[in-house]
């Protein structure tokens, strides 16, 4: 199967689609995706982007736009709103989400140590498993900027894979070494804002979340993070007290050898760094995209509540959008 995609902002080329029949069937079942709706919706999405002068240098390749369409199950208005939110999130927190270079020394250190990286082995659902280990985030050495960039780089690179866009992601986090010092990296207000906006703005399908070794003394922090999650994400969160409980719910083969898997963590990280190198230029180019006017977002009503989305305005001019 051949799809026409845009390798930059204007030049189109044809590339071979590598989705398996099983993944295509899943896309049809869960996302209503087929070739007709894909081609038609991509054309409408691109036309909308070209006609809105407040959008500048936006990627219009299929890979980029499909991540929004797939996350929103091909609701074009919802995908358009999510794109606006994504651009606004990156620009509002530019210090956290621009210049996503994995070669930046503190970022590379965190990756090499094993703070955050995906397993090269997919789980039984075909998902990449994103592994986070708090032990390797030295709260006295690294900042929230370093931490955020590692997360943003990881997510952006993984979103470049179309299978990931369709099947979604599994997350595993070991919090054994989380301390009160880690909580001081962020102000509660900024953390809450980035967390909530991130769930609404970053086009990822979070299917399973596994936490291990959540410290009892810091349960209040865990409860705070959990309160920020949508009900859908909370329902997909599982907390395990030991490896036996984890392995009963997550195949140990997807985990590093240090957690019962077959591949040592150091080898997993080296494989991941090869993926990072392949996508480095694409990530740095994200900084060229701009939302010139974000007045369409976060409008407040007189009663203090967020107004609902005006989907009609999305199709026309998003200057009139009212997004919750």
Short mmCIF file of C-alpha atoms in Angstrom, two decimals:
data_model
loop_
_atom_site.label_atom_id
_atom_site.label_comp_id
_atom_site.label_asym_id
_atom_site.label_seq_id
_atom_site.Cartn_x
_atom_site.Cartn_y
_atom_site.Cartn_z
CA UNK A 1 0.00 0.00 0.00
CA UNK A 2 1.37 3.42 -0.94
CA UNK A 3 0.42 6.66 0.76
CA UNK A 4 1.26 10.17 -0.34
CA UNK A 5 2.84 12.16 2.45
CA UNK A 6 4.64 15.43 2.86
CA UNK A 7 8.29 15.18 3.89
CA UNK A 8 8.45 18.86 4.81
CA UNK A 9 5.97 21.71 4.41
CA UNK A 10 5.43 21.70 0.70
CA UNK A 11 7.16 18.85 -1.14
CA UNK A 12 5.26 15.57 -1.40
CA UNK A 13 6.72 12.15 -2.01
CA UNK A 14 5.36 8.61 -1.98
CA UNK A 15 6.42 6.18 0.73
CA UNK A 16 5.47 2.60 1.43
CA UNK A 17 3.04 2.13 4.33
CA UNK A 18 4.42 -0.58 6.62
CA UNK A 19 1.37 -1.28 8.77
CA UNK A 20 0.56 -4.96 9.16
CA UNK A 21 -2.87 -6.31 8.31
CA UNK A 22 -3.53 -6.82 12.03
CA UNK A 23 -2.77 -3.17 12.81
CA UNK A 24 -4.90 -2.01 9.88
CA UNK A 25 -7.80 -4.10 11.19
CA UNK A 26 -7.35 -2.56 14.65
CA UNK A 27 -7.35 0.94 13.12
CA UNK A 28 -10.59 0.14 11.33
CA UNK A 29 -12.22 -1.32 14.45
CA UNK A 30 -11.13 1.25 17.03
CA UNK A 31 -10.56 4.39 14.96
CA UNK A 32 -12.90 3.96 11.97
CA UNK A 33 -9.84 4.27 9.72
CA UNK A 34 -9.84 3.17 6.10
CA UNK A 35 -8.14 4.53 3.01
CA UNK A 36 -11.10 6.64 1.94
CA UNK A 37 -11.63 8.41 5.26
CA UNK A 38 -7.86 8.79 5.68
CA UNK A 39 -7.32 10.49 2.33
CA UNK A 40 -10.41 12.69 2.55
CA UNK A 41 -9.78 13.83 6.13
CA UNK A 42 -6.09 14.51 5.51
CA UNK A 43 -7.02 16.68 2.51
CA UNK A 44 -9.55 18.64 4.61
CA UNK A 45 -7.04 19.00 7.47
CA UNK A 46 -4.34 20.35 5.13
CA UNK A 47 -6.78 22.74 3.48
CA UNK A 48 -7.82 24.09 6.90
CA UNK A 49 -4.19 24.64 7.88
CA UNK A 50 -3.38 26.47 4.64
CA UNK A 51 -6.39 28.79 5.02
CA UNK A 52 -5.62 29.87 8.60
CA UNK A 53 -3.02 32.60 8.62
CA UNK A 54 -2.41 32.25 12.35
CA UNK A 55 -0.79 28.89 11.64
CA UNK A 56 2.74 29.18 10.33
CA UNK A 57 5.17 26.51 9.14
CA UNK A 58 2.94 23.67 10.30
CA UNK A 59 3.92 20.17 9.25
CA UNK A 60 1.30 18.83 6.85
CA UNK A 61 2.82 15.42 6.21
CA UNK A 62 0.48 12.49 6.81
CA UNK A 63 2.56 11.12 9.66
CA UNK A 64 2.19 14.32 11.68
CA UNK A 65 -1.48 15.00 11.00
CA UNK A 66 -2.58 11.38 11.42
CA UNK A 67 -1.45 11.33 15.04
CA UNK A 68 -4.11 13.94 15.82
CA UNK A 69 -6.77 12.32 13.65
CA UNK A 70 -6.13 8.88 15.14
CA UNK A 71 -6.15 10.12 18.72
CA UNK A 72 -9.53 11.74 18.04
CA UNK A 73 -10.86 8.78 16.01
CA UNK A 74 -11.11 10.84 12.83
CA UNK A 75 -13.24 13.61 14.26
CA UNK A 76 -11.72 16.42 12.21
CA UNK A 77 -12.95 19.28 14.46
CA UNK A 78 -11.55 17.52 17.56
CA UNK A 79 -8.24 16.84 15.79
CA UNK A 80 -7.99 20.50 14.75
CA UNK A 81 -8.60 21.64 18.33
CA UNK A 82 -5.96 19.21 19.59
CA UNK A 83 -3.42 20.56 17.09
CA UNK A 84 -4.08 24.10 18.34
CA UNK A 85 -3.69 22.96 21.94
CA UNK A 86 -0.48 21.11 21.06
CA UNK A 87 1.04 24.22 19.48
CA UNK A 88 -0.11 26.38 22.37
CA UNK A 89 1.32 23.97 24.94
CA UNK A 90 4.72 23.99 23.26
CA UNK A 91 4.80 27.78 22.96
CA UNK A 92 3.46 28.49 26.46
CA UNK A 93 6.09 26.20 27.96
CA UNK A 94 8.79 26.92 25.42
CA UNK A 95 11.52 26.49 28.02
CA UNK A 96 10.36 22.90 28.53
CA UNK A 97 9.46 21.82 24.99
CA UNK A 98 11.64 23.64 22.48
CA UNK A 99 15.17 22.71 21.40
CA UNK A 100 14.49 18.99 21.83
CA UNK A 101 18.03 17.78 21.26
CA UNK A 102 18.92 14.46 22.87
CA UNK A 103 22.59 15.42 22.54
CA UNK A 104 22.14 18.21 25.09
CA UNK A 105 24.47 17.07 27.94
CA UNK A 106 21.98 16.83 30.84
CA UNK A 107 19.38 15.21 28.58
CA UNK A 108 21.91 12.68 27.32
CA UNK A 109 23.01 11.94 30.87
CA UNK A 110 19.45 11.17 31.94
CA UNK A 111 18.93 8.93 28.91
CA UNK A 112 22.23 7.09 29.46
CA UNK A 113 21.43 6.52 33.13
CA UNK A 114 18.02 5.06 32.32
CA UNK A 115 15.64 7.70 33.62
CA UNK A 116 13.27 7.30 30.66
CA UNK A 117 13.42 5.07 27.58
CA UNK A 118 11.14 2.72 25.63
CA UNK A 119 11.62 -1.02 25.52
CA UNK A 120 12.57 -2.37 22.08
CA UNK A 121 10.14 -5.25 22.75
CA UNK A 122 6.47 -4.57 22.13
CA UNK A 123 3.88 -5.95 24.55
CA UNK A 124 1.22 -8.49 23.60
CA UNK A 125 -0.91 -5.68 22.15
CA UNK A 126 1.89 -4.47 19.88
CA UNK A 127 2.57 -1.39 22.01
CA UNK A 128 5.89 0.20 22.89
CA UNK A 129 6.43 0.20 26.64
CA UNK A 130 7.81 3.48 28.02
CA UNK A 131 9.98 2.80 31.07
CA UNK A 132 10.70 5.41 33.74
CA UNK A 133 12.99 4.84 36.73
CA UNK A 134 13.03 7.58 39.35
CA UNK A 135 16.32 6.39 40.85
CA UNK A 136 18.22 7.97 37.96
CA UNK A 137 16.71 11.43 38.31
CA UNK A 138 18.99 13.21 40.77
CA UNK A 139 16.76 15.97 42.11
CA UNK A 140 19.79 17.96 43.26
CA UNK A 141 21.47 17.87 39.84
CA UNK A 142 18.73 17.98 37.21
CA UNK A 143 16.00 20.54 36.68
CA UNK A 144 12.40 20.33 35.55
CA UNK A 145 13.66 21.56 32.17
CA UNK A 146 16.00 18.59 31.80
CA UNK A 147 13.25 16.23 32.97
CA UNK A 148 10.63 17.70 30.63
CA UNK A 149 12.86 17.60 27.58
CA UNK A 150 13.62 13.92 28.11
CA UNK A 151 9.89 13.21 28.24
CA UNK A 152 9.09 15.41 25.25
CA UNK A 153 11.86 13.88 23.13
CA UNK A 154 10.72 10.36 24.03
CA UNK A 155 7.10 11.03 23.16
CA UNK A 156 7.80 12.94 19.94
CA UNK A 157 10.11 10.24 18.56
CA UNK A 158 7.66 7.47 19.40
CA UNK A 159 4.77 9.37 17.81
CA UNK A 160 6.65 9.29 14.49
CA UNK A 161 5.84 5.56 14.28
CA UNK A 162 2.40 4.97 12.75
CA UNK A 163 1.86 1.69 14.56
CA UNK A 164 2.35 3.52 17.86
CA UNK A 165 -0.24 6.09 16.80
CA UNK A 166 -2.78 3.31 16.33
CA UNK A 167 -2.09 0.78 19.08
CA UNK A 168 -1.13 3.32 21.74
CA UNK A 169 1.36 3.06 24.59
CA UNK A 170 1.99 1.13 27.78
CA UNK A 171 3.83 2.90 30.61
CA UNK A 172 5.90 1.46 33.46
CA UNK A 173 7.32 3.58 36.27
CA UNK A 174 9.44 2.49 39.26
CA UNK A 175 9.06 5.08 42.04
CA UNK A 176 11.09 3.30 44.70
CA UNK A 177 13.61 6.12 45.07
CA UNK A 178 11.24 9.08 44.84
CA UNK A 179 11.90 11.47 47.70
CA UNK A 180 10.63 14.79 48.97
CA UNK A 181 13.47 16.41 47.01
CA UNK A 182 11.89 15.29 43.75
CA UNK A 183 8.74 17.19 44.64
CA UNK A 184 10.67 20.45 44.83
CA UNK A 185 11.70 20.28 41.15
CA UNK A 186 8.28 21.67 40.17
CA UNK A 187 5.94 24.23 41.57
CA UNK A 188 2.54 22.54 42.11
CA UNK A 189 0.84 25.06 39.82
CA UNK A 190 3.19 24.61 36.87
CA UNK A 191 3.22 20.83 37.23
CA UNK A 192 -0.57 20.65 37.36
CA UNK A 193 -0.91 22.89 34.31
CA UNK A 194 1.66 21.00 32.21
CA UNK A 195 0.20 17.64 33.25
CA UNK A 196 -3.41 18.54 32.47
CA UNK A 197 -2.63 20.40 29.26
CA UNK A 198 -0.34 17.59 28.18
CA UNK A 199 -3.04 14.95 28.39
CA UNK A 200 -5.37 17.16 26.32
CA UNK A 201 -2.75 18.35 23.83
CA UNK A 202 -0.22 15.61 23.09
CA UNK A 203 -1.65 13.10 20.58
CA UNK A 204 -0.86 9.85 22.36
CA UNK A 205 -3.17 6.95 23.19
CA UNK A 206 -2.28 5.90 26.75
CA UNK A 207 -3.63 2.36 27.14
CA UNK A 208 -1.97 0.95 30.27
CA UNK A 209 -0.01 2.52 33.14
CA UNK A 210 1.89 0.42 35.68
CA UNK A 211 3.40 1.96 38.82
CA UNK A 212 5.79 0.01 41.04
CA UNK A 213 7.06 0.79 44.54
CA UNK A 214 5.04 3.95 45.25
CA UNK A 215 6.45 5.13 48.63
CA UNK A 216 3.83 5.22 51.40
CA UNK A 217 5.24 8.44 52.95
CA UNK A 218 4.65 10.22 49.64
CA UNK A 219 1.17 8.88 49.05
CA UNK A 220 -0.18 12.44 49.14
CA UNK A 221 1.96 13.26 46.11
CA UNK A 222 0.68 10.18 44.30
CA UNK A 223 -2.90 11.16 45.14
CA UNK A 224 -2.23 14.64 43.78
CA UNK A 225 -0.91 13.29 40.47
CA UNK A 226 -3.82 10.85 40.25
CA UNK A 227 -6.29 13.70 40.79
CA UNK A 228 -4.89 15.42 37.70
CA UNK A 229 -5.62 12.44 35.48
CA UNK A 230 -8.82 12.09 33.50
CA UNK A 231 -11.17 9.35 34.67
CA UNK A 232 -10.25 7.33 31.58
CA UNK A 233 -6.54 7.38 32.43
CA UNK A 234 -7.18 6.64 36.12
CA UNK A 235 -9.07 3.50 35.13
CA UNK A 236 -6.01 2.32 33.20
CA UNK A 237 -3.60 2.84 36.11
CA UNK A 238 -2.39 -0.15 38.13
CA UNK A 239 -0.17 0.08 41.21
CA UNK A 240 2.01 -2.91 42.08
CA UNK A 241 3.85 -3.55 45.35
CA UNK A 242 6.42 -6.00 43.96
CA UNK A 243 7.76 -7.55 40.77
CA UNK A 244 5.53 -10.62 41.08
CA UNK A 245 2.44 -8.39 40.96
CA UNK A 246 3.89 -6.45 38.04
CA UNK A 247 4.74 -9.59 36.05
CA UNK A 248 1.22 -10.90 36.56
CA UNK A 249 -0.06 -7.88 34.61
CA UNK A 250 2.85 -6.97 32.32
CA UNK A 251 4.92 -9.53 30.42
CA UNK A 252 8.44 -9.39 31.91
CA UNK A 253 9.94 -9.87 28.44
CA UNK A 254 9.21 -6.21 27.66
CA UNK A 255 11.15 -5.11 30.76
CA UNK A 256 14.91 -4.74 31.22
CA UNK A 257 16.81 -7.71 32.64
CA UNK A 258 17.08 -5.78 35.90
CA UNK A 259 13.27 -6.11 36.22
CA UNK A 260 12.94 -9.72 35.10
CA UNK A 261 13.31 -9.34 31.33
CA UNK A 262 15.93 -10.72 28.94
CA UNK A 263 17.72 -7.63 27.62
CA UNK A 264 19.96 -5.58 29.95
CA UNK A 265 18.85 -2.00 30.42
CA UNK A 266 22.12 -0.65 28.98
CA UNK A 267 21.46 -2.51 25.70
CA UNK A 268 17.91 -1.20 25.52
CA UNK A 269 19.19 2.34 25.96
CA UNK A 270 21.78 1.95 23.19
CA UNK A 271 19.07 0.72 20.81
CA UNK A 272 16.91 3.69 21.78
CA UNK A 273 19.72 6.15 21.09
CA UNK A 274 19.89 4.87 17.51
CA UNK A 275 16.20 5.75 17.10
CA UNK A 276 16.85 9.17 18.61
CA UNK A 277 19.67 9.84 16.15
CA UNK A 278 17.43 8.98 13.19
CA UNK A 279 14.74 11.46 14.29
CA UNK A 280 16.94 14.25 15.71
CA UNK A 281 16.53 16.70 12.82
CA UNK A 282 12.76 16.18 12.65
CA UNK A 283 12.41 17.02 16.33
CA UNK A 284 14.53 20.15 16.10
CA UNK A 285 12.45 21.29 13.12
CA UNK A 286 9.31 21.28 15.29
CA UNK A 287 10.42 24.65 16.66
CA UNK A 288 9.62 26.28 13.29
CA UNK A 289 5.88 25.66 13.74
CA UNK A 290 3.99 28.59 15.20
CA UNK A 291 0.54 29.51 16.45
CA UNK A 292 0.57 33.27 15.91
CA UNK A 293 -2.62 33.98 17.85
CA UNK A 294 -3.80 31.79 20.74
CA UNK A 295 -6.78 33.96 21.66
CA UNK A 296 -9.00 31.14 20.42
CA UNK A 297 -7.96 29.05 23.43
CA UNK A 298 -8.88 29.04 27.12
CA UNK A 299 -11.72 31.54 26.95
CA UNK A 300 -13.51 32.09 30.25
CA UNK A 301 -17.19 32.75 30.66
CA UNK A 302 -18.69 35.30 33.07
CA UNK A 303 -19.38 32.56 35.62
CA UNK A 304 -15.72 31.57 35.61
CA UNK A 305 -16.28 28.29 33.81
CA UNK A 306 -14.57 27.30 30.59
CA UNK A 307 -16.79 27.60 27.57
CA UNK A 308 -17.53 24.64 25.35
CA UNK A 309 -15.91 23.97 22.00
CA UNK A 310 -17.50 25.68 19.05
CA UNK A 311 -16.91 23.00 16.40
CA UNK A 312 -18.53 25.08 13.68
CA UNK A 313 -15.92 27.77 14.16
CA UNK A 314 -13.15 25.18 13.91
CA UNK A 315 -14.13 24.35 10.38
CA UNK A 316 -14.12 28.00 9.41
CA UNK A 317 -11.80 30.33 11.26
CA UNK A 318 -10.36 29.07 14.52
CA UNK A 319 -10.08 32.63 15.83
CA UNK A 320 -13.61 32.13 17.16
CA UNK A 321 -12.91 28.82 18.86
CA UNK A 322 -13.88 28.47 22.51
CA UNK A 323 -12.00 25.54 23.98
CA UNK A 324 -12.51 23.99 27.38
#
